[in-house]
Coordinates of C-alpha atoms and ligand atoms in Angstrom, one line a residue:
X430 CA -75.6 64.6 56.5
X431 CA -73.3 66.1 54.4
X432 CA -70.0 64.2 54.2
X433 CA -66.2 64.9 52.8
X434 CA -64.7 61.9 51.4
X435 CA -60.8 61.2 50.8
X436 CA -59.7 58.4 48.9
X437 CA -63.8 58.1 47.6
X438 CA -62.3 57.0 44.2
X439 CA -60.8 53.9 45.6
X440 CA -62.2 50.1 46.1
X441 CA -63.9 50.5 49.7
X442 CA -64.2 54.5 49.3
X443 CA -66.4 54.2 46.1
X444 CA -68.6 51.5 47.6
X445 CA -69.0 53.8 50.9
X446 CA -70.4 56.4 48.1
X447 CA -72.7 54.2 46.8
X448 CA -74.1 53.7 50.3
X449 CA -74.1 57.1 51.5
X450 CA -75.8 58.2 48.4
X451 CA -78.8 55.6 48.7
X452 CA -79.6 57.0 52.1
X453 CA -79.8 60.2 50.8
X454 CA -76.3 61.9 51.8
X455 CA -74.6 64.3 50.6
X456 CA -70.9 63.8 49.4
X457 CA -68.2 65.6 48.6
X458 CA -64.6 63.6 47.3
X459 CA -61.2 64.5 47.3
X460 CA -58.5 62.3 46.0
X461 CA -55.2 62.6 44.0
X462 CA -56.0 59.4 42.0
X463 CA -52.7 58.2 42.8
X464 CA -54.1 54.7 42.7
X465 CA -57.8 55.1 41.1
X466 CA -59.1 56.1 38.1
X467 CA -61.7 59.2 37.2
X468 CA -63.8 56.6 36.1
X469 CA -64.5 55.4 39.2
X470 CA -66.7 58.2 40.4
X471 CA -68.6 58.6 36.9
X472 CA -69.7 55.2 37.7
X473 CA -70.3 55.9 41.0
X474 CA -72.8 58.9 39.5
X475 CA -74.4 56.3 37.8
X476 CA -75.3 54.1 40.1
X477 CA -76.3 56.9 42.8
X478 CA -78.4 58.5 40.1
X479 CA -77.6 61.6 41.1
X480 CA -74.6 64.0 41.4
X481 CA -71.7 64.8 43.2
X482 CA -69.0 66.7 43.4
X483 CA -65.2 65.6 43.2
X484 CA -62.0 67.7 43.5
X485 CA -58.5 66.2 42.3
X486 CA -56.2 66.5 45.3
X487 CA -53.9 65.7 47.7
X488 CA -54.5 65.7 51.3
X489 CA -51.3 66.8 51.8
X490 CA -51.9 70.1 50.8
X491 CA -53.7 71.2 53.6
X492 CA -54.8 74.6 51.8
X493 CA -56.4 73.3 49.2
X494 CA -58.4 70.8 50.8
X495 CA -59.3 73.7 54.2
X496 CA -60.7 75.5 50.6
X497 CA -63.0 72.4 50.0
X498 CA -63.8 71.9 53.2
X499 CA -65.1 74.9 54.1
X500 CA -66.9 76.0 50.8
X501 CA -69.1 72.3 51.3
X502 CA -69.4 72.5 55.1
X503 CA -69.5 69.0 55.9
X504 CA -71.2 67.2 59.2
X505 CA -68.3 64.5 59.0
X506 CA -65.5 63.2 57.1
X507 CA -64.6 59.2 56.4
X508 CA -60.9 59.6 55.3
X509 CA -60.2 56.6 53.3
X510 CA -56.9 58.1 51.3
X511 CA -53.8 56.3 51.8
X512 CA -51.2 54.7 50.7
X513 CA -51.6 50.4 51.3
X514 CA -49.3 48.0 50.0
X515 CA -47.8 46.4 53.2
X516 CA -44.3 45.4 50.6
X517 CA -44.1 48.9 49.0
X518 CA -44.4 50.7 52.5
X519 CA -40.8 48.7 53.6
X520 CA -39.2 50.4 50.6
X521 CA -40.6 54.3 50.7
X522 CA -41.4 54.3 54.1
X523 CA -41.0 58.0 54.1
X524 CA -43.9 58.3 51.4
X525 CA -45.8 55.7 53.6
X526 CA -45.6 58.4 57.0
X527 CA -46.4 61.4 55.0
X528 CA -49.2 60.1 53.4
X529 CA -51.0 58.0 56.1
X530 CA -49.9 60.4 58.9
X531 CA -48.6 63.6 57.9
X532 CA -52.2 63.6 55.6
X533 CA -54.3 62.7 58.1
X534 CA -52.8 65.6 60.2
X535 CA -53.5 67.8 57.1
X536 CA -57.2 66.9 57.2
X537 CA -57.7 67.9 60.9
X538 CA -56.1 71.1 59.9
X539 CA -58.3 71.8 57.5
X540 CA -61.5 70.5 59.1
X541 CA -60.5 72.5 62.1
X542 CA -60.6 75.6 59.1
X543 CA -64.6 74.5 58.5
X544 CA -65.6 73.7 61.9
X545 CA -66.1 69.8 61.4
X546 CA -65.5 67.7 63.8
X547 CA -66.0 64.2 63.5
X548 CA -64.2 61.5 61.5
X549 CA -64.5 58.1 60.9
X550 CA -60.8 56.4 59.7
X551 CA -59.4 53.7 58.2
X552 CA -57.6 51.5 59.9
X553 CA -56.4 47.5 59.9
X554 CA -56.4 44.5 61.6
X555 CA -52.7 44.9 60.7
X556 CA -51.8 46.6 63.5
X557 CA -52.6 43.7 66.0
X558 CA -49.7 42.1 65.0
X559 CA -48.7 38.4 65.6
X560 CA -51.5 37.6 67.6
X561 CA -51.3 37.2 71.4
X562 CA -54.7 35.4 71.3
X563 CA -58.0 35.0 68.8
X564 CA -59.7 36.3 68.0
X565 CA -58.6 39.8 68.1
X566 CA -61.0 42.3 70.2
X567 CA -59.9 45.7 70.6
X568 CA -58.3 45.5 73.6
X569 CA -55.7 42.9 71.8
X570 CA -51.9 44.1 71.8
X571 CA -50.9 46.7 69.5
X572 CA -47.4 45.7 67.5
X573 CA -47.8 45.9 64.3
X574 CA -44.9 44.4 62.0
X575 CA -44.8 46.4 59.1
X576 CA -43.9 50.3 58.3
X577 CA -47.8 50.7 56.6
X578 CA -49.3 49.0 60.0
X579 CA -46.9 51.6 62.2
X580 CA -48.2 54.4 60.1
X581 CA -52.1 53.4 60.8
X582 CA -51.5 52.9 64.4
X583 CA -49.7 56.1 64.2
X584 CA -52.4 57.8 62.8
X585 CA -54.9 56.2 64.7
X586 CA -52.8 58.1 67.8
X587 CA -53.2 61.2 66.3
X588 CA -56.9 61.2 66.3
X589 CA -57.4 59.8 69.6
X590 CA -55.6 62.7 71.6
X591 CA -57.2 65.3 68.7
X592 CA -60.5 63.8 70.2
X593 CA -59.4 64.0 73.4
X594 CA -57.8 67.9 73.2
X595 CA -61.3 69.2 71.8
X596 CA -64.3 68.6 73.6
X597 CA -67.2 67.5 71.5
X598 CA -65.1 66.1 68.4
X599 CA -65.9 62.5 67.3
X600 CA -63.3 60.1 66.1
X601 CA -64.6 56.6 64.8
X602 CA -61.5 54.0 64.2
X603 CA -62.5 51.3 62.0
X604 CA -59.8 48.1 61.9
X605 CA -60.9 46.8 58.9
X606 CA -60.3 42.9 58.1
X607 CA -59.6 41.4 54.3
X608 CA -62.4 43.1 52.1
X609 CA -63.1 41.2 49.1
X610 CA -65.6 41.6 46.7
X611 CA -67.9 43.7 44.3
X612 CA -70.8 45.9 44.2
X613 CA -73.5 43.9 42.9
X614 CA -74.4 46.0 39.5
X615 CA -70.1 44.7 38.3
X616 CA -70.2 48.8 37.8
X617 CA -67.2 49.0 40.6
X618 CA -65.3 46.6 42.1
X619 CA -60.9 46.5 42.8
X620 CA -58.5 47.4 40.3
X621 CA -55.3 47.0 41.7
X622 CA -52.3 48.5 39.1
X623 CA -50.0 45.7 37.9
X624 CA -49.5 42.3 39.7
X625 CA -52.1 42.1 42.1
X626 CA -50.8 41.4 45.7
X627 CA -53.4 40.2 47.4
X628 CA -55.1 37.0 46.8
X629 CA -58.6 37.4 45.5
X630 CA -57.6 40.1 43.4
X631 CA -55.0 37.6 42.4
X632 CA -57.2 34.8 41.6
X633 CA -60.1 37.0 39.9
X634 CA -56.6 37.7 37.2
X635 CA -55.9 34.1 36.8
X636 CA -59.9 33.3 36.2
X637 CA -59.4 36.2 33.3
X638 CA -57.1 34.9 32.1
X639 CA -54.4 37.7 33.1
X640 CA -52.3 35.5 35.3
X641 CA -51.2 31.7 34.6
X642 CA -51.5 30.3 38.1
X643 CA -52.2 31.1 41.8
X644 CA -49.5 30.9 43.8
X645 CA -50.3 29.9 47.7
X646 CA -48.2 31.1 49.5
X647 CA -47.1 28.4 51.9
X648 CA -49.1 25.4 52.7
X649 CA -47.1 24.6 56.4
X650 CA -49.2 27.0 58.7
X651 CA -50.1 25.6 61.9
X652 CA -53.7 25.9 60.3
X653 CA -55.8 23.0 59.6
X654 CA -55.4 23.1 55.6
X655 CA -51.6 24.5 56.2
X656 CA -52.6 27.4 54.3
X657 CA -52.9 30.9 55.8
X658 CA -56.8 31.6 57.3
X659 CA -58.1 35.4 56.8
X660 CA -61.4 36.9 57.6
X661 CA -62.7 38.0 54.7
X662 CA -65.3 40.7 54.3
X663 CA -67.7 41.5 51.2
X664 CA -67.1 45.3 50.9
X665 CA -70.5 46.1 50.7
X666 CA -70.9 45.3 54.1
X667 CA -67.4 47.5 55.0
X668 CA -68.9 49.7 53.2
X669 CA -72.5 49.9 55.6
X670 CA -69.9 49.5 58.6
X671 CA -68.9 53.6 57.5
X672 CA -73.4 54.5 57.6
X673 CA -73.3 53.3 60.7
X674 CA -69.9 54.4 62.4
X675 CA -70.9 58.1 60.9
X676 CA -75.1 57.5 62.4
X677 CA -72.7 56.7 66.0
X678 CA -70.0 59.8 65.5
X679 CA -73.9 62.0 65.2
X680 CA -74.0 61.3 69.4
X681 CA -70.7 60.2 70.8
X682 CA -67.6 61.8 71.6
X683 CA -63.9 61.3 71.9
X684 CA -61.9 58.4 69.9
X685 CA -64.0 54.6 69.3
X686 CA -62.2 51.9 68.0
X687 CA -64.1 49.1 66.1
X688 CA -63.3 45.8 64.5
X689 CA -65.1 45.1 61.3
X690 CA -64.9 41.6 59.6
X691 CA -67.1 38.7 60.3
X692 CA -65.5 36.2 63.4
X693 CA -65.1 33.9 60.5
X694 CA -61.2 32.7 59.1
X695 CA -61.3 31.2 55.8
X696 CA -58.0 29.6 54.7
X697 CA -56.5 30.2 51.1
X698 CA -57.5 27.1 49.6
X699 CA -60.9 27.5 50.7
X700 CA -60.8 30.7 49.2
X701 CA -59.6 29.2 45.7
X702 CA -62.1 26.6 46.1
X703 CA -65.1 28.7 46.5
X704 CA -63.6 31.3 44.0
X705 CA -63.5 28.3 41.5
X706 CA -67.3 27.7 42.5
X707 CA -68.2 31.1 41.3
X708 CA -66.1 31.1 38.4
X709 CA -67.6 27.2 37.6
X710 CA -64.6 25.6 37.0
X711 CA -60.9 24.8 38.3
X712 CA -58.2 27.5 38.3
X713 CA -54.9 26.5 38.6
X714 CA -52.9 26.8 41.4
X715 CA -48.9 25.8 42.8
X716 CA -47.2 26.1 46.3
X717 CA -44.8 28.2 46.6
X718 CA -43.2 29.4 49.6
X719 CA -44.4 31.3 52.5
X720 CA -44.6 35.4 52.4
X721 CA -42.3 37.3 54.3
X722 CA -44.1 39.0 57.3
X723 CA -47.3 37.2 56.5
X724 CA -49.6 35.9 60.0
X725 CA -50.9 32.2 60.0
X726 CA -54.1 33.0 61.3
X727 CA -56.4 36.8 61.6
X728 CA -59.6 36.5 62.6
X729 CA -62.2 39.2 64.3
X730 CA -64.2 39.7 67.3
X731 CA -66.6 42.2 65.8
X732 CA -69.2 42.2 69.4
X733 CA -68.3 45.1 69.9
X734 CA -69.5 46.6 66.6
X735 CA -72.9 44.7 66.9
X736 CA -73.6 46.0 70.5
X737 CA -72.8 49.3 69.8
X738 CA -72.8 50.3 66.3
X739 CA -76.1 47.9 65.4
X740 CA -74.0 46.8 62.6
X741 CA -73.3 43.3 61.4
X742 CA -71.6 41.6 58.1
X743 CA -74.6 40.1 55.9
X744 CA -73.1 38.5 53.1
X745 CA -71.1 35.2 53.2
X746 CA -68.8 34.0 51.3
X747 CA -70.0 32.8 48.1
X748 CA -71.8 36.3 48.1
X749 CA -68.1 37.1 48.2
X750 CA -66.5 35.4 45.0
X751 CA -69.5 35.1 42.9
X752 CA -69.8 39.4 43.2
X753 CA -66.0 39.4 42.3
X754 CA -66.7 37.2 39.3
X755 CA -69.4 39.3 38.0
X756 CA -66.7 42.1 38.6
X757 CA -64.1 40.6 37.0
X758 CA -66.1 39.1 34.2
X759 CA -67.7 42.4 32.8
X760 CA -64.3 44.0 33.5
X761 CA -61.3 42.1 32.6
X762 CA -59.3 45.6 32.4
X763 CA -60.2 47.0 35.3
X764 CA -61.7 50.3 34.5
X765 CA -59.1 50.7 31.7
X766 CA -60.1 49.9 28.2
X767 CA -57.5 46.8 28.1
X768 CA -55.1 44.5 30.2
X769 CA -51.5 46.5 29.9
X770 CA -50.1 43.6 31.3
X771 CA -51.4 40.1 29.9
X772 CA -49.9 37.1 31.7
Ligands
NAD1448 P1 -57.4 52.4 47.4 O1 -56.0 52.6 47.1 O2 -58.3 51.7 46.4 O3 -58.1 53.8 47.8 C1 -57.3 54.8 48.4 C2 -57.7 56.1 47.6 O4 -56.9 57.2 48.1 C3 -57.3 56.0 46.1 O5 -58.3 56.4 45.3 C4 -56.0 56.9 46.0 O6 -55.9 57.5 44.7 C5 -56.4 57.9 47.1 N1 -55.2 58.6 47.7 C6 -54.0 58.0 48.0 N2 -53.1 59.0 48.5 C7 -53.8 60.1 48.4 C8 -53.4 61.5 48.7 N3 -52.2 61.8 49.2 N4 -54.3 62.5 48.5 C9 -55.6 62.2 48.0 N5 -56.0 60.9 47.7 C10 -55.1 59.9 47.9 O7 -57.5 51.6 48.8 P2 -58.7 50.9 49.5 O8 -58.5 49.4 49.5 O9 -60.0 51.5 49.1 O10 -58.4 51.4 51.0 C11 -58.9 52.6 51.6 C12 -58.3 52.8 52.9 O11 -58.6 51.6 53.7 C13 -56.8 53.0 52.9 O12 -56.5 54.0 53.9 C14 -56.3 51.7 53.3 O13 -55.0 51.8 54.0 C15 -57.4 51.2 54.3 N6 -57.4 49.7 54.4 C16 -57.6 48.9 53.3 C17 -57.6 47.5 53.4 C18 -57.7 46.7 52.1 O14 -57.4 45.5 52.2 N7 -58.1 47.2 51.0 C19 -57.5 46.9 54.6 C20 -57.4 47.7 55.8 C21 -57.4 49.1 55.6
UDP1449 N1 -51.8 34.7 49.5 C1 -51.5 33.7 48.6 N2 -51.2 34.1 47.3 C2 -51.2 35.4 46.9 C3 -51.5 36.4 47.8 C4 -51.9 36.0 49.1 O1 -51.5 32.6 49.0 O2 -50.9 35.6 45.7 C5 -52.2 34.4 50.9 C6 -51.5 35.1 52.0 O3 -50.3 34.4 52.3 C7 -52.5 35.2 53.1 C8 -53.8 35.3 52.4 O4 -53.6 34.8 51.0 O5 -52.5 34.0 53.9 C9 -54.4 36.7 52.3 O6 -53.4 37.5 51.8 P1 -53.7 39.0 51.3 O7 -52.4 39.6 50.8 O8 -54.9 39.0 50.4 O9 -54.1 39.7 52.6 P2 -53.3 40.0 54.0 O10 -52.0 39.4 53.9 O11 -53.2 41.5 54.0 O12 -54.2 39.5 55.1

């Protein structure tokens, strides 16, 4: 198939690529490298062994990207691009809206332009909410706490009546868990730009030597380690999730929603512990206090993904942290030549 890509310069879009590629897609990738490097898809070449073609742009401007779309023609397109920092997204929340939903609005315009129509989106498990039960199927409450989790269930509205207005359009939801993780090659892997607000990401800096100490934040969860538990999934599996939600939007129609994780929590300090595992030796660590907004416990009922997508997360945890390691190792920088911000 031949697919259009936003966002395929980011951490799960440039994995997705790498998937696509090896069974023997065609891709096409748009993004604005607000928060990824060039880089990123010359490695991506690399590893494919074989070219592709990338534009620099926004999917905000809906003229530009109906010019791309229609000159490659695509089958389908997995629109990764986004804005995602759950903090940031209380303080611009305007940004937040017109990326997430005013360019995902953009996309349909211009797909409508080429005659595509399927998608497959990226969506959370943040816009569960606090949960009502767990673990979270589909059919679990929508109330999501935060302006980034309103603008993914905002946009995940949008597609399902644009599936609904159009007979014969496809749009494939995917709520995807905590992806952690590398490609196995250390070619790509996550490269978040300054402090690094999410924990693995976090720790991989502290085993580099970048950052002095983890910090857990808050050990007084109602969770059997008091520290917060997460489902944690190894991109590369996320990343086969997209083969198979695009192999489903081929024969279905209207707007599917999926789960992807694993069903299984992991709690922060099990996290460190495996992380230290991988890394073969202690990292330091303090408690400090508890996150604002932050949920004791996510986890994922993913049955629904198994039944009808056929697809199912492979890799376990130390999978997980060692592939970060061997990302983290070779990498220190990130995809920049050196650390601008040493601890
Ligand atoms: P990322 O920031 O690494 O990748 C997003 C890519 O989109 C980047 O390359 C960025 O430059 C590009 N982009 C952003 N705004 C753009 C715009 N206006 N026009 C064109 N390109 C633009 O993030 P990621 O972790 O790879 O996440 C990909 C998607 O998955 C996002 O939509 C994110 O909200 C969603 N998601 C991520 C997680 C996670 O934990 N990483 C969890 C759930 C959902
Ligand atoms: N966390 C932590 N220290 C950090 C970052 C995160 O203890 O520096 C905890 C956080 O409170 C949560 C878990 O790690 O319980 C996962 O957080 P992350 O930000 O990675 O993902 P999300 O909150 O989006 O699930």
């Amino acid at each position: 198939m031949r697919i259009l890509v936003t966002g395929g310069a980011g951490y799960i879009g440039s994995h997705t690529l790498v998937e696509l590629m090896a069974r023997g897609h065609e891709v096409s990738v748009v993004d604005n490298h607000v928060n990824s490097s060039p880089v990123v898809l010359e490695r991506v070449r690399e590893l494919a062994g074989r070219p592709f073609e990338s534009h620099v742009a926004d999917v905000r401007d809906t003229g530009g990207l109906a010019a791309i779309a229609r000159a490659f023609a695509p089958d389908a397109v997995i629109h990764f691009a986004g804005l995602k920092a759950v903090g940031e997204s209380g303080e611009r929340p305007v940004d937040y809206y017109d990326v997430n939903v005013g360019g995902t609005l953009s996309l349909l315009r211009a797909m409508e332009g080429a005659g595509c129509g399927r998608i497959i989106f990226s969506s959370s498990a943040t816009v569960y909410g606090e949960p009502v039960y767990l673990p979270y199927d589909e059919d679990h409450p929508l109330a999501p706490v935060s302006v980034y989790g309103r603008t993914k269930l905002m946009a995940e509205q949008v597609l399902a009546d644009w599936a609904r207005a159009a007979p014969g359009t496809a749009a494939i939801v995917l709520r995807y868990f905590n992806p952690v993780g590398a490609h196995a090659s250390g070619r790509i892997g996550e490269d978040p730009d300054g402090v690094p607000q999410n924990l693995m990401p976090y720790l991989a800096q502290v085993a580099s030597g970048r950052r002095a100490a983890l910090r857990i934040l808050g050990d007084d969860y109602p969770t059997p380690d008091g520290t917060g538990v997460r489902d944690y999934i190894h991109v590369v599996d996320l990343a086969r999730a997209h083969v198979a939600a695009l192999d489903r939007a081929a024969v279905t129609a209207g707007a599917e929603v999926y789960n992807i994780g694993t069903g299984q929590g992991y709690s922060v300090k099990e996290m460190h512990a495996a992380f230290c595992r991988a890394v073969g030796r202690d990292l330091p660590f303090e408690i400090a206090p508890r996150r604002a907004g932050d949920i004791a416990e996510m986890r994922a009922d993913c049955t629904r993904a198994a039944r009808v997508l056929g697809w199912q997360a492979r890799h376990g945890l130390s999978d997980m942290a060692q592939s970060l390691w061997n990302w983290q190792s070779r990498n220190p920088a990130g995809y920049r030549d050196r650390a601008e911000d040493p601890a």
